[in-house]
Short mmCIF file of C-alpha atoms in Angstrom, two decimals:
data_model
loop_
_atom_site.label_atom_id
_atom_site.label_comp_id
_atom_site.label_asym_id
_atom_site.label_seq_id
_atom_site.Cartn_x
_atom_site.Cartn_y
_atom_site.Cartn_z
CA UNK A 1 20.17 16.90 -0.29
CA UNK A 2 18.31 14.05 -1.83
CA UNK A 3 19.49 11.57 -4.33
CA UNK A 4 18.15 9.45 -7.10
CA UNK A 5 20.37 6.41 -7.03
CA UNK A 6 23.79 5.64 -5.69
CA UNK A 7 25.23 2.19 -5.42
CA UNK A 8 25.09 -0.31 -8.23
CA UNK A 9 21.41 -1.08 -8.80
CA UNK A 10 21.77 -4.77 -9.58
CA UNK A 11 19.55 -7.61 -8.49
CA UNK A 12 22.42 -8.97 -6.42
CA UNK A 13 22.98 -5.65 -4.69
CA UNK A 14 19.34 -5.47 -3.75
CA UNK A 15 19.25 -9.06 -2.51
CA UNK A 16 22.40 -8.40 -0.50
CA UNK A 17 21.05 -5.23 1.04
CA UNK A 18 17.79 -6.97 1.89
CA UNK A 19 19.81 -9.56 3.75
CA UNK A 20 22.17 -7.15 5.49
CA UNK A 21 19.83 -4.32 6.47
CA UNK A 22 16.33 -5.78 6.33
CA UNK A 23 13.73 -5.02 3.66
CA UNK A 24 10.80 -2.62 4.02
CA UNK A 25 7.54 -4.38 3.22
CA UNK A 26 4.54 -2.27 4.16
CA UNK A 27 0.86 -2.83 3.34
CA UNK A 28 -1.45 0.16 3.04
CA UNK A 29 -5.22 0.37 2.71
CA UNK A 30 -7.27 3.52 2.22
CA UNK A 31 -10.98 2.81 2.44
CA UNK A 32 -14.33 4.48 2.53
CA UNK A 33 -13.52 7.81 0.89
CA UNK A 34 -16.49 9.79 -0.32
CA UNK A 35 -16.79 10.53 -4.01
CA UNK A 36 -14.84 13.62 -5.00
CA UNK A 37 -15.53 16.45 -7.44
CA UNK A 38 -14.91 16.18 -11.18
CA UNK A 39 -12.56 18.60 -12.84
CA UNK A 40 -13.80 21.14 -15.37
CA UNK A 41 -12.25 23.24 -18.11
CA UNK A 42 -11.16 25.84 -15.56
CA UNK A 43 -9.51 23.23 -13.37
CA UNK A 44 -7.81 21.31 -16.10
CA UNK A 45 -10.04 18.32 -16.82
CA UNK A 46 -7.74 15.92 -14.98
CA UNK A 47 -10.15 14.57 -12.39
CA UNK A 48 -8.26 13.19 -9.42
CA UNK A 49 -8.62 12.00 -5.85
CA UNK A 50 -5.88 12.30 -3.25
CA UNK A 51 -6.00 9.60 -0.61
CA UNK A 52 -5.36 11.49 2.62
CA UNK A 53 -3.31 8.93 4.53
CA UNK A 54 0.36 9.07 3.58
CA UNK A 55 3.13 6.63 4.44
CA UNK A 56 6.33 8.00 5.96
CA UNK A 57 9.68 6.50 5.07
CA UNK A 58 10.83 4.50 8.12
CA UNK A 59 13.81 5.50 10.21
CA UNK A 60 17.04 4.91 8.29
CA UNK A 61 20.06 3.81 10.28
CA UNK A 62 23.63 4.20 8.96
CA UNK A 63 25.03 3.11 6.64
CA UNK A 64 21.56 3.10 5.10
CA UNK A 65 20.78 6.44 3.50
CA UNK A 66 17.66 5.66 1.54
CA UNK A 67 15.18 3.11 0.33
CA UNK A 68 15.12 1.82 -3.23
CA UNK A 69 11.60 0.84 -4.24
CA UNK A 70 11.71 -2.59 -5.83
CA UNK A 71 7.97 -3.07 -6.15
CA UNK A 72 4.83 -1.05 -5.49
CA UNK A 73 1.58 -2.86 -6.09
CA UNK A 74 -1.83 -1.20 -6.05
CA UNK A 75 -5.29 -2.75 -6.14
CA UNK A 76 -8.72 -1.18 -6.30
CA UNK A 77 -12.36 -2.02 -6.66
CA UNK A 78 -12.58 0.68 -9.28
CA UNK A 79 -12.30 0.49 -13.05
CA UNK A 80 -10.77 2.54 -15.83
CA UNK A 81 -8.54 4.67 -13.64
CA UNK A 82 -4.89 5.45 -13.27
CA UNK A 83 -3.44 5.06 -9.80
CA UNK A 84 -0.23 6.80 -8.85
CA UNK A 85 2.09 6.25 -5.90
CA UNK A 86 4.52 9.11 -5.48
CA UNK A 87 6.91 10.85 -3.18
CA UNK A 88 4.86 13.85 -2.16
CA UNK A 89 6.15 17.24 -1.08
CA UNK A 90 3.66 19.74 0.32
CA UNK A 91 4.83 23.08 -1.05
CA UNK A 92 2.20 25.23 0.62
CA UNK A 93 -1.10 25.30 2.50
CA UNK A 94 -3.88 27.85 2.16
CA UNK A 95 -6.80 28.27 4.58
CA UNK A 96 -9.59 29.96 2.67
CA UNK A 97 -11.70 31.55 5.39
CA UNK A 98 -8.72 33.52 6.75
CA UNK A 99 -6.75 33.68 3.50
CA UNK A 100 -3.77 32.35 5.43
CA UNK A 101 -0.88 30.97 3.42
CA UNK A 102 1.76 28.77 5.03
CA UNK A 103 4.82 27.88 3.02
CA UNK A 104 5.81 24.23 2.88
CA UNK A 105 8.98 22.53 1.77
CA UNK A 106 11.09 23.00 -1.32
CA UNK A 107 11.41 19.92 -3.49
CA UNK A 108 14.81 18.44 -2.63
CA UNK A 109 17.54 18.06 -5.21
CA UNK A 110 18.02 14.47 -6.27
CA UNK A 111 21.28 12.95 -7.44
CA UNK A 112 21.89 10.12 -9.85
CA UNK A 113 25.39 8.78 -10.20
CA UNK A 114 26.86 12.00 -8.96
CA UNK A 115 24.78 14.23 -11.19
CA UNK A 116 22.56 16.68 -9.40
CA UNK A 117 19.09 16.91 -10.87
CA UNK A 118 16.88 19.92 -10.51
CA UNK A 119 14.63 19.49 -7.56
CA UNK A 120 11.20 19.99 -8.98
CA UNK A 121 8.05 18.01 -8.72
CA UNK A 122 7.25 16.23 -11.93
CA UNK A 123 3.56 16.52 -11.24
CA UNK A 124 2.25 19.57 -9.33
CA UNK A 125 -1.19 19.10 -7.79
CA UNK A 126 -3.78 21.04 -5.79
CA UNK A 127 -5.84 19.07 -3.26
CA UNK A 128 -8.60 19.96 -0.83
CA UNK A 129 -7.88 18.76 2.70
CA UNK A 130 -10.98 20.55 3.96
CA UNK A 131 -14.00 20.78 1.66
CA UNK A 132 -14.61 24.08 -0.06
CA UNK A 133 -17.77 26.13 0.39
CA UNK A 134 -19.25 29.26 -1.12
CA UNK A 135 -18.94 30.48 -4.65
CA UNK A 136 -16.33 29.16 -7.04
CA UNK A 137 -12.84 30.19 -5.97
CA UNK A 138 -9.97 31.25 -8.17
CA UNK A 139 -6.53 30.70 -6.68
CA UNK A 140 -3.42 32.58 -7.71
CA UNK A 141 -0.29 30.61 -6.89
CA UNK A 142 3.13 32.22 -6.91
CA UNK A 143 5.91 29.71 -7.36
CA UNK A 144 9.50 28.99 -8.25
CA UNK A 145 9.67 27.09 -11.51
CA UNK A 146 11.72 24.06 -12.51
CA UNK A 147 14.73 26.22 -13.38
CA UNK A 148 14.73 28.02 -10.06
CA UNK A 149 13.17 31.22 -11.35
CA UNK A 150 11.02 32.75 -8.63
CA UNK A 151 7.80 34.75 -8.73
CA UNK A 152 6.09 33.00 -11.59
CA UNK A 153 2.35 32.82 -11.13
CA UNK A 154 -0.62 30.83 -12.30
CA UNK A 155 -4.34 30.70 -11.63
CA UNK A 156 -6.78 27.85 -11.30
CA UNK A 157 -10.52 27.78 -10.66
CA UNK A 158 -11.69 24.47 -9.20
CA UNK A 159 -15.34 23.55 -9.62
CA UNK A 160 -17.66 24.25 -6.73
CA UNK A 161 -18.30 22.89 -4.21
CA UNK A 162 -15.07 20.87 -4.12
CA UNK A 163 -15.41 17.88 -1.84
CA UNK A 164 -12.60 16.92 0.52
CA UNK A 165 -9.80 14.94 -1.18
CA UNK A 166 -10.66 16.33 -4.61
CA UNK A 167 -7.43 17.03 -6.48
CA UNK A 168 -6.56 18.91 -9.65
CA UNK A 169 -3.46 18.88 -11.78
CA UNK A 170 -1.68 22.22 -11.94
CA UNK A 171 0.65 21.49 -14.80
CA UNK A 172 -1.66 22.77 -17.58
CA UNK A 173 -2.02 26.05 -15.69
CA UNK A 174 1.67 26.85 -15.20
CA UNK A 175 3.12 29.93 -16.87
CA UNK A 176 4.16 29.47 -20.48
CA UNK A 177 7.34 27.43 -20.70
CA UNK A 178 7.14 26.12 -17.17
CA UNK A 179 6.92 22.40 -16.56
CA UNK A 180 7.16 21.99 -12.81
CA UNK A 181 7.40 23.65 -9.40
CA UNK A 182 10.26 23.74 -6.94
CA UNK A 183 8.50 25.82 -4.30
CA UNK A 184 5.41 27.88 -3.62
CA UNK A 185 5.87 31.34 -2.11
CA UNK A 186 2.29 32.60 -1.98
CA UNK A 187 -1.32 31.61 -2.55
CA UNK A 188 -4.24 34.03 -2.68
CA UNK A 189 -7.85 33.72 -3.77
CA UNK A 190 -10.97 35.41 -4.98
CA UNK A 191 -14.38 33.88 -4.31
CA UNK A 192 -15.05 30.88 -2.14
CA UNK A 193 -15.63 30.88 1.60
CA UNK A 194 -14.25 27.99 3.61
CA UNK A 195 -11.92 25.16 2.82
CA UNK A 196 -8.23 24.32 2.95
CA UNK A 197 -6.04 23.47 0.00
CA UNK A 198 -2.52 22.16 -0.30
CA UNK A 199 -0.22 22.44 -3.29
CA UNK A 200 1.91 19.35 -3.70
CA UNK A 201 4.73 18.23 -5.96
CA UNK A 202 4.94 14.57 -6.88
CA UNK A 203 7.86 12.42 -7.89
CA UNK A 204 6.06 9.44 -9.36
CA UNK A 205 7.22 6.04 -8.13
CA UNK A 206 4.66 3.74 -9.71
CA UNK A 207 1.64 3.98 -11.97
CA UNK A 208 -1.05 1.37 -12.17
CA UNK A 209 -3.78 1.12 -14.75
CA UNK A 210 -7.02 -0.29 -13.40
CA UNK A 211 -8.64 -2.13 -16.30
CA UNK A 212 -12.13 -1.41 -17.61
CA UNK A 213 -14.93 -3.52 -16.25
CA UNK A 214 -13.93 -3.45 -12.62
CA UNK A 215 -10.64 -4.90 -11.66
CA UNK A 216 -7.98 -5.32 -9.13
CA UNK A 217 -4.64 -4.85 -10.76
CA UNK A 218 -1.18 -4.37 -9.39
CA UNK A 219 0.66 -2.61 -12.20
CA UNK A 220 3.86 -3.51 -13.98
CA UNK A 221 6.84 -4.73 -12.05
CA UNK A 222 9.06 -1.78 -11.31
CA UNK A 223 12.47 -3.23 -11.97
CA UNK A 224 12.11 -4.15 -15.67
CA UNK A 225 10.44 -0.83 -16.48
CA UNK A 226 12.70 2.08 -17.41
CA UNK A 227 11.20 4.37 -14.81
CA UNK A 228 13.14 6.88 -12.76
CA UNK A 229 14.23 5.07 -9.58
CA UNK A 230 13.59 7.83 -7.08
CA UNK A 231 15.14 6.97 -3.74
CA UNK A 232 13.07 7.58 -0.63
CA UNK A 233 14.94 9.41 2.09
CA UNK A 234 14.42 10.49 5.66
CA UNK A 235 11.42 12.79 5.87
CA UNK A 236 9.91 11.67 2.57
CA UNK A 237 6.33 10.48 2.45
CA UNK A 238 4.48 8.37 -0.09
CA UNK A 239 1.05 9.51 -1.24
CA UNK A 240 -1.55 7.85 -3.44
CA UNK A 241 -3.64 9.57 -6.13
CA UNK A 242 -6.33 8.20 -8.42
CA UNK A 243 -6.90 9.82 -11.83
CA UNK A 244 -9.85 9.51 -14.15
CA UNK A 245 -12.97 9.45 -12.00
CA UNK A 246 -14.67 10.70 -8.87
CA UNK A 247 -16.37 7.53 -7.65
CA UNK A 248 -15.68 6.35 -4.14
CA UNK A 249 -12.99 3.71 -4.21
CA UNK A 250 -10.56 1.90 -2.00
CA UNK A 251 -6.92 1.44 -2.68
CA UNK A 252 -4.84 -1.37 -1.29
CA UNK A 253 -1.13 -1.06 -1.85
CA UNK A 254 2.07 -2.74 -0.84
CA UNK A 255 5.40 -0.98 -0.75
CA UNK A 256 8.50 -3.14 -1.11
CA UNK A 257 11.94 -1.63 -0.80
CA UNK A 258 15.51 -2.40 0.09
CA UNK A 259 18.27 -0.35 1.61
CA UNK A 260 20.32 2.09 -0.42
CA UNK A 261 23.71 2.71 1.15
CA UNK B 1 25.81 -19.59 3.34
CA UNK B 2 23.72 -16.46 3.46
CA UNK B 3 21.57 -16.01 0.38
CA UNK B 4 22.69 -12.63 -0.91
CA UNK B 5 22.96 -13.08 -4.66
CA UNK B 6 20.90 -14.74 -7.38
CA UNK B 7 23.64 -17.34 -7.78
CA UNK B 8 23.49 -18.04 -4.05
CA UNK B 9 19.87 -19.06 -4.50
CA UNK B 10 20.67 -21.23 -7.54
CA UNK B 11 23.46 -22.94 -5.62
CA UNK B 12 21.22 -23.51 -2.60
CA UNK B 13 18.53 -25.10 -4.78
CA UNK B 14 21.07 -27.30 -6.53
CA UNK B 15 22.30 -28.47 -3.15
CA UNK B 16 18.84 -29.53 -2.08
CA UNK B 17 17.74 -26.54 -0.03
CA UNK B 18 14.65 -25.94 -2.15
CA UNK B 19 11.24 -27.55 -1.77
CA UNK B 20 11.14 -29.07 -5.20
CA UNK B 21 8.17 -28.15 -7.33
CA UNK B 22 6.68 -26.16 -4.52
CA UNK B 23 4.24 -26.40 -1.67
CA UNK B 24 0.71 -26.82 -3.03
CA UNK B 25 -1.65 -23.98 -2.24
CA UNK B 26 -5.03 -25.14 -3.49
CA UNK B 27 -8.47 -24.10 -2.42
CA UNK B 28 -12.02 -23.38 -3.46
CA UNK B 29 -14.76 -21.01 -2.31
CA UNK B 30 -18.17 -22.63 -2.65
CA UNK B 31 -20.40 -19.86 -1.29
CA UNK B 32 -20.64 -16.22 -2.28
CA UNK B 33 -18.95 -14.24 0.47
CA UNK B 34 -20.14 -11.00 2.08
CA UNK B 35 -17.81 -8.10 2.91
CA UNK B 36 -17.15 -8.14 6.65
CA UNK B 37 -17.08 -5.58 8.04
CA UNK B 38 -19.14 -3.61 5.57
CA UNK B 39 -18.01 -0.26 4.20
CA UNK B 40 -14.96 -1.38 2.28
CA UNK B 41 -15.50 -0.98 -1.45
CA UNK B 42 -12.70 -3.40 -2.33
CA UNK B 43 -13.94 -6.98 -1.88
CA UNK B 44 -11.55 -9.31 -0.07
CA UNK B 45 -11.94 -13.03 0.28
CA UNK B 46 -9.90 -15.71 2.00
CA UNK B 47 -8.62 -18.07 -0.67
CA UNK B 48 -6.08 -20.78 -0.01
CA UNK B 49 -5.50 -22.79 3.09
CA UNK B 50 -3.06 -21.70 5.77
CA UNK B 51 0.40 -23.12 5.33
CA UNK B 52 2.25 -23.41 8.62
CA UNK B 53 5.96 -23.62 8.02
CA UNK B 54 7.60 -26.63 9.64
CA UNK B 55 10.52 -26.66 12.05
CA UNK B 56 13.73 -25.49 10.45
CA UNK B 57 15.77 -28.46 9.29
CA UNK B 58 19.23 -28.87 10.72
CA UNK B 59 21.55 -26.41 9.02
CA UNK B 60 18.78 -24.08 7.88
CA UNK B 61 18.42 -20.63 9.45
CA UNK B 62 15.42 -19.27 7.57
CA UNK B 63 12.95 -19.92 4.78
CA UNK B 64 12.66 -17.56 1.81
CA UNK B 65 9.72 -17.67 -0.61
CA UNK B 66 11.12 -17.33 -4.12
CA UNK B 67 8.10 -17.97 -6.34
CA UNK B 68 4.33 -17.74 -6.10
CA UNK B 69 2.04 -19.27 -8.72
CA UNK B 70 -1.75 -19.15 -8.97
CA UNK B 71 -4.45 -20.11 -11.39
CA UNK B 72 -8.03 -19.26 -10.52
CA UNK B 73 -11.42 -19.59 -12.16
CA UNK B 74 -12.38 -15.93 -11.67
CA UNK B 75 -11.32 -12.93 -13.71
CA UNK B 76 -9.98 -9.57 -12.63
CA UNK B 77 -8.68 -10.37 -9.21
CA UNK B 78 -5.31 -10.32 -7.56
CA UNK B 79 -4.11 -12.87 -5.06
CA UNK B 80 -1.89 -11.84 -2.17
CA UNK B 81 0.46 -14.29 -0.53
CA UNK B 82 1.33 -13.04 2.92
CA UNK B 83 2.79 -13.95 6.24
CA UNK B 84 -0.24 -13.83 8.52
CA UNK B 85 -0.09 -12.62 12.10
CA UNK B 86 -2.89 -13.74 14.41
CA UNK B 87 -3.98 -10.56 16.19
CA UNK B 88 -6.93 -12.22 17.92
CA UNK B 89 -10.48 -13.35 17.30
CA UNK B 90 -13.93 -12.39 18.46
CA UNK B 91 -16.73 -14.86 19.18
CA UNK B 92 -20.18 -13.27 18.86
CA UNK B 93 -22.08 -16.15 20.46
CA UNK B 94 -23.63 -15.52 23.85
CA UNK B 95 -24.36 -11.88 23.12
CA UNK B 96 -22.53 -8.67 24.01
CA UNK B 97 -19.68 -8.17 24.66
CA UNK B 98 -18.75 -11.46 23.04
CA UNK B 99 -15.53 -13.28 23.78
CA UNK B 100 -12.24 -11.85 22.61
CA UNK B 101 -9.25 -14.16 22.47
CA UNK B 102 -6.03 -12.21 22.20
CA UNK B 103 -3.41 -13.18 19.67
CA UNK B 104 0.11 -11.92 19.13
CA UNK B 105 1.47 -8.53 18.12
CA UNK B 106 2.89 -7.48 14.76
CA UNK B 107 6.31 -7.74 16.38
CA UNK B 108 9.54 -6.05 15.43
CA UNK B 109 12.16 -6.55 12.77
CA UNK B 110 15.28 -5.01 11.35
CA UNK B 111 14.08 -2.60 8.67
CA UNK B 112 16.47 -0.54 6.54
CA UNK B 113 19.23 -0.86 9.10
CA UNK B 114 17.09 -0.06 12.12
CA UNK B 115 16.93 -2.91 14.61
CA UNK B 116 13.68 -3.71 16.40
CA UNK B 117 11.53 -1.48 14.23
CA UNK B 118 7.87 -1.92 15.18
CA UNK B 119 5.73 -3.38 12.43
CA UNK B 120 2.18 -2.29 11.72
CA UNK B 121 -0.50 -3.50 9.36
CA UNK B 122 -4.04 -2.85 8.26
CA UNK B 123 -6.39 -5.40 9.82
CA UNK B 124 -8.16 -7.97 7.69
CA UNK B 125 -11.21 -9.61 9.27
CA UNK B 126 -11.99 -13.18 8.25
CA UNK B 127 -15.20 -14.94 9.14
CA UNK B 128 -14.11 -18.35 10.39
CA UNK B 129 -17.53 -19.37 11.74
CA UNK B 130 -20.54 -18.10 9.80
CA UNK B 131 -22.33 -15.05 11.17
CA UNK B 132 -26.03 -15.24 11.93
CA UNK B 133 -28.63 -13.01 10.32
CA UNK B 134 -28.41 -10.21 12.90
CA UNK B 135 -24.96 -10.32 14.48
CA UNK B 136 -25.02 -6.69 15.66
CA UNK B 137 -21.84 -4.65 15.58
CA UNK B 138 -18.36 -4.78 17.05
CA UNK B 139 -15.40 -2.57 17.88
CA UNK B 140 -11.73 -3.26 18.27
CA UNK B 141 -9.24 -1.51 20.54
CA UNK B 142 -5.74 -1.28 19.17
CA UNK B 143 -2.27 0.23 19.35
CA UNK B 144 -1.72 2.30 16.25
CA UNK B 145 1.32 2.58 14.00
CA UNK B 146 2.90 5.22 16.22
CA UNK B 147 2.41 3.31 19.46
CA UNK B 148 -0.65 5.21 20.66
CA UNK B 149 -2.63 2.89 22.89
CA UNK B 150 -6.32 2.44 23.57
CA UNK B 151 -7.54 3.55 20.18
CA UNK B 152 -11.05 2.19 19.67
CA UNK B 153 -12.77 2.04 16.33
CA UNK B 154 -16.27 3.23 15.59
CA UNK B 155 -18.86 0.46 15.41
CA UNK B 156 -18.16 -2.04 12.64
CA UNK B 157 -20.89 -4.10 11.01
CA UNK B 158 -20.38 -7.73 10.00
CA UNK B 159 -22.21 -8.92 6.95
CA UNK B 160 -25.54 -10.51 7.81
CA UNK B 161 -25.25 -14.29 7.48
CA UNK B 162 -21.72 -13.85 6.16
CA UNK B 163 -20.29 -17.28 5.38
CA UNK B 164 -16.80 -18.41 6.22
CA UNK B 165 -14.05 -16.83 4.09
CA UNK B 166 -15.90 -13.51 4.06
CA UNK B 167 -13.37 -10.76 4.66
CA UNK B 168 -12.91 -7.02 4.84
CA UNK B 169 -10.63 -4.44 6.33
CA UNK B 170 -11.22 -2.53 9.53
CA UNK B 171 -11.90 1.20 9.33
CA UNK B 172 -9.36 2.61 11.77
CA UNK B 173 -9.54 6.04 13.33
CA UNK B 174 -8.78 9.06 11.18
CA UNK B 175 -5.13 9.22 10.25
CA UNK B 176 -4.28 5.72 11.39
CA UNK B 177 -2.45 3.53 8.90
CA UNK B 178 -2.42 0.27 10.77
CA UNK B 179 -2.08 -1.49 14.09
CA UNK B 180 0.83 -2.85 16.08
CA UNK B 181 -1.55 -4.91 18.18
CA UNK B 182 -5.21 -5.50 18.96
CA UNK B 183 -5.76 -5.45 22.70
CA UNK B 184 -9.53 -5.88 22.92
CA UNK B 185 -12.66 -6.38 20.85
CA UNK B 186 -16.30 -6.43 21.82
CA UNK B 187 -19.69 -7.01 20.27
CA UNK B 188 -22.84 -4.96 20.69
CA UNK B 189 -26.54 -5.54 20.08
CA UNK B 190 -27.72 -8.08 17.53
CA UNK B 191 -30.34 -10.78 17.82
CA UNK B 192 -28.99 -14.00 19.33
CA UNK B 193 -25.71 -13.21 17.60
CA UNK B 194 -23.30 -15.91 16.56
CA UNK B 195 -20.21 -16.29 14.46
CA UNK B 196 -16.47 -15.83 14.86
CA UNK B 197 -14.24 -13.21 13.24
CA UNK B 198 -10.49 -13.71 13.04
CA UNK B 199 -8.31 -10.58 12.96
CA UNK B 200 -5.21 -10.83 10.76
CA UNK B 201 -2.21 -8.58 10.46
CA UNK B 202 -0.07 -9.36 7.44
CA UNK B 203 3.24 -8.89 5.69
CA UNK B 204 2.71 -9.28 1.94
CA UNK B 205 5.20 -11.50 0.14
CA UNK B 206 3.85 -11.30 -3.39
CA UNK B 207 0.85 -10.79 -5.66
CA UNK B 208 -0.40 -12.57 -8.71
CA UNK B 209 -2.86 -11.06 -11.15
CA UNK B 210 -5.73 -12.86 -12.84
CA UNK B 211 -6.98 -10.96 -15.87
CA UNK B 212 -8.91 -13.72 -17.58
CA UNK B 213 -10.75 -16.77 -16.31
CA UNK B 214 -8.48 -19.76 -15.71
CA UNK B 215 -5.35 -17.78 -16.42
CA UNK B 216 -2.25 -18.68 -14.52
CA UNK B 217 0.30 -16.22 -13.22
CA UNK B 218 3.80 -16.90 -11.96
CA UNK B 219 5.68 -14.40 -9.86
CA UNK B 220 9.45 -14.66 -9.47
CA UNK B 221 9.85 -12.81 -6.21
CA UNK B 222 13.64 -12.64 -6.45
CA UNK B 223 13.58 -10.47 -9.56
CA UNK B 224 10.43 -8.46 -8.87
CA UNK B 225 10.41 -7.69 -5.15
CA UNK B 226 14.03 -8.46 -4.24
CA UNK B 227 13.12 -8.36 -0.58
CA UNK B 228 13.96 -12.04 0.11
CA UNK B 229 11.80 -11.88 3.21
CA UNK B 230 13.07 -14.27 5.90
CA UNK B 231 10.52 -16.60 7.48
CA UNK B 232 10.85 -18.97 10.40
CA UNK B 233 9.36 -22.11 11.85
CA UNK B 234 5.64 -21.91 12.64
CA UNK B 235 5.19 -18.80 10.52
CA UNK B 236 1.81 -18.92 8.79
CA UNK B 237 1.44 -18.25 5.06
CA UNK B 238 -2.00 -17.43 3.72
CA UNK B 239 -3.66 -15.99 0.65
CA UNK B 240 -6.39 -13.43 0.10
CA UNK B 241 -8.17 -12.61 -3.16
CA UNK B 242 -8.82 -8.92 -3.82
CA UNK B 243 -11.60 -7.84 -6.14
CA UNK B 244 -14.19 -10.58 -5.90
CA UNK B 245 -16.69 -12.26 -3.59
CA UNK B 246 -17.66 -14.91 -6.15
CA UNK B 247 -17.27 -18.64 -5.84
CA UNK B 248 -13.99 -19.77 -7.28
CA UNK B 249 -11.21 -22.29 -7.21
CA UNK B 250 -7.49 -21.71 -6.99
CA UNK B 251 -4.57 -23.90 -7.83
CA UNK B 252 -1.20 -22.66 -6.73
CA UNK B 253 2.26 -23.37 -5.47
CA UNK B 254 4.72 -21.64 -3.23
CA UNK B 255 8.39 -22.31 -3.81
CA UNK B 256 10.65 -21.94 -0.81
CA UNK B 257 14.42 -22.03 -0.39
CA UNK B 258 16.20 -22.66 2.88
CA UNK B 259 19.03 -20.35 3.93
CA UNK B 260 21.95 -22.16 5.47
CA UNK B 261 23.10 -21.28 8.93
#
């Protein structure tokens, strides 16, 4: 079971844990991605790119049970975009040419100060890990919603041909009243030929606004911002998404974290 | 006394374990740089001289950078202060395969309670002797983040006539996030090639952001990153600018506190 935060999240606690258990300071650079495919009305208008390389949480050794992210900085050559670093859970994979669905993980339950929070991705996404071909595809996704109710379904029709790493936000397509996904139990399609998609659920760690005019910007400091301090745990991975454009762009990021015990 | 709380740092500074107003970190780039190797959309430029930390004074176990300040003449860039790790350098003169001089590895550290965790990093190339007009291409052979050996990159292309301070990141093989070590590098082709490229691994310590020309930016690393990264004698601090290849000047300081044994 995951958790959101445990011990006292003070500056002194973090400085102490950095001293006792060693900090995690990890640079990341994704470069040379091809331009992706813009969203349309049928895919939700939220144009996005998923950077394919993800960072795994390092091995945690007792008494360390998680990593508290103290700072995540992101830089890009791009302009007028929103960059997101998030804990990413792959809920399901679908191979189009064989119509093969493989279930992924269920979003873990997180805990904050002893209170269990519903495990559901705040931001559900669909991303192409192999480019699509053929006519426009329509996917029907069967999922468990934020409340744990199974067998809800939604459809989405990405534009064609979707280029690898193109990503689309599923939230506007969820069934009425639904806000998130805990799990995906089936994916099917009509149309399309080849390609592979994944459905992911994101717990957003950091957002970074790249200013107009071309910029390299690192985003607000995490600690003074009243964001949800998701704790990274064993098996978690960090993924990076760009929203607001399809142009090829690099992302350079640095993850800073200290032990949560 | 170990530095584990904010007050510990204040006490240490009051007792003379700080470096006063800071170590100056000034520099200027007088020639437009050229991305090296090409293919990275995010411009990177070496800015700021190397600062080699002196021998630890008696009674001091480690150095901790607490503040990073920059002011530059260029807009919309970010400046990264980092511990630099010399992974080797490649001399193009004399023709293929050039002369590779091996450096050190990324090493190990205690990370989140795990002793001897292997570090890995993207690779930043820095032109330390200007490239000629047709330097050809080069490859590097490296150990990846998971310890896989003998990974060799595709051909990388230095910028033609790239001046010193030109930088860029290395395109690693698909799925690779960084290197633990560079074990070989070699040049290919070119016309009477010349120039030297330095390969850097790095552990970021902090970023400053420059939104407007001549703006200054001060980063309190104790309250933003909270990682209190420990440094030792002979460690090398360096700075890279992300987002610009233009000529520019930088004025900056690094404030360091010594941790008592």
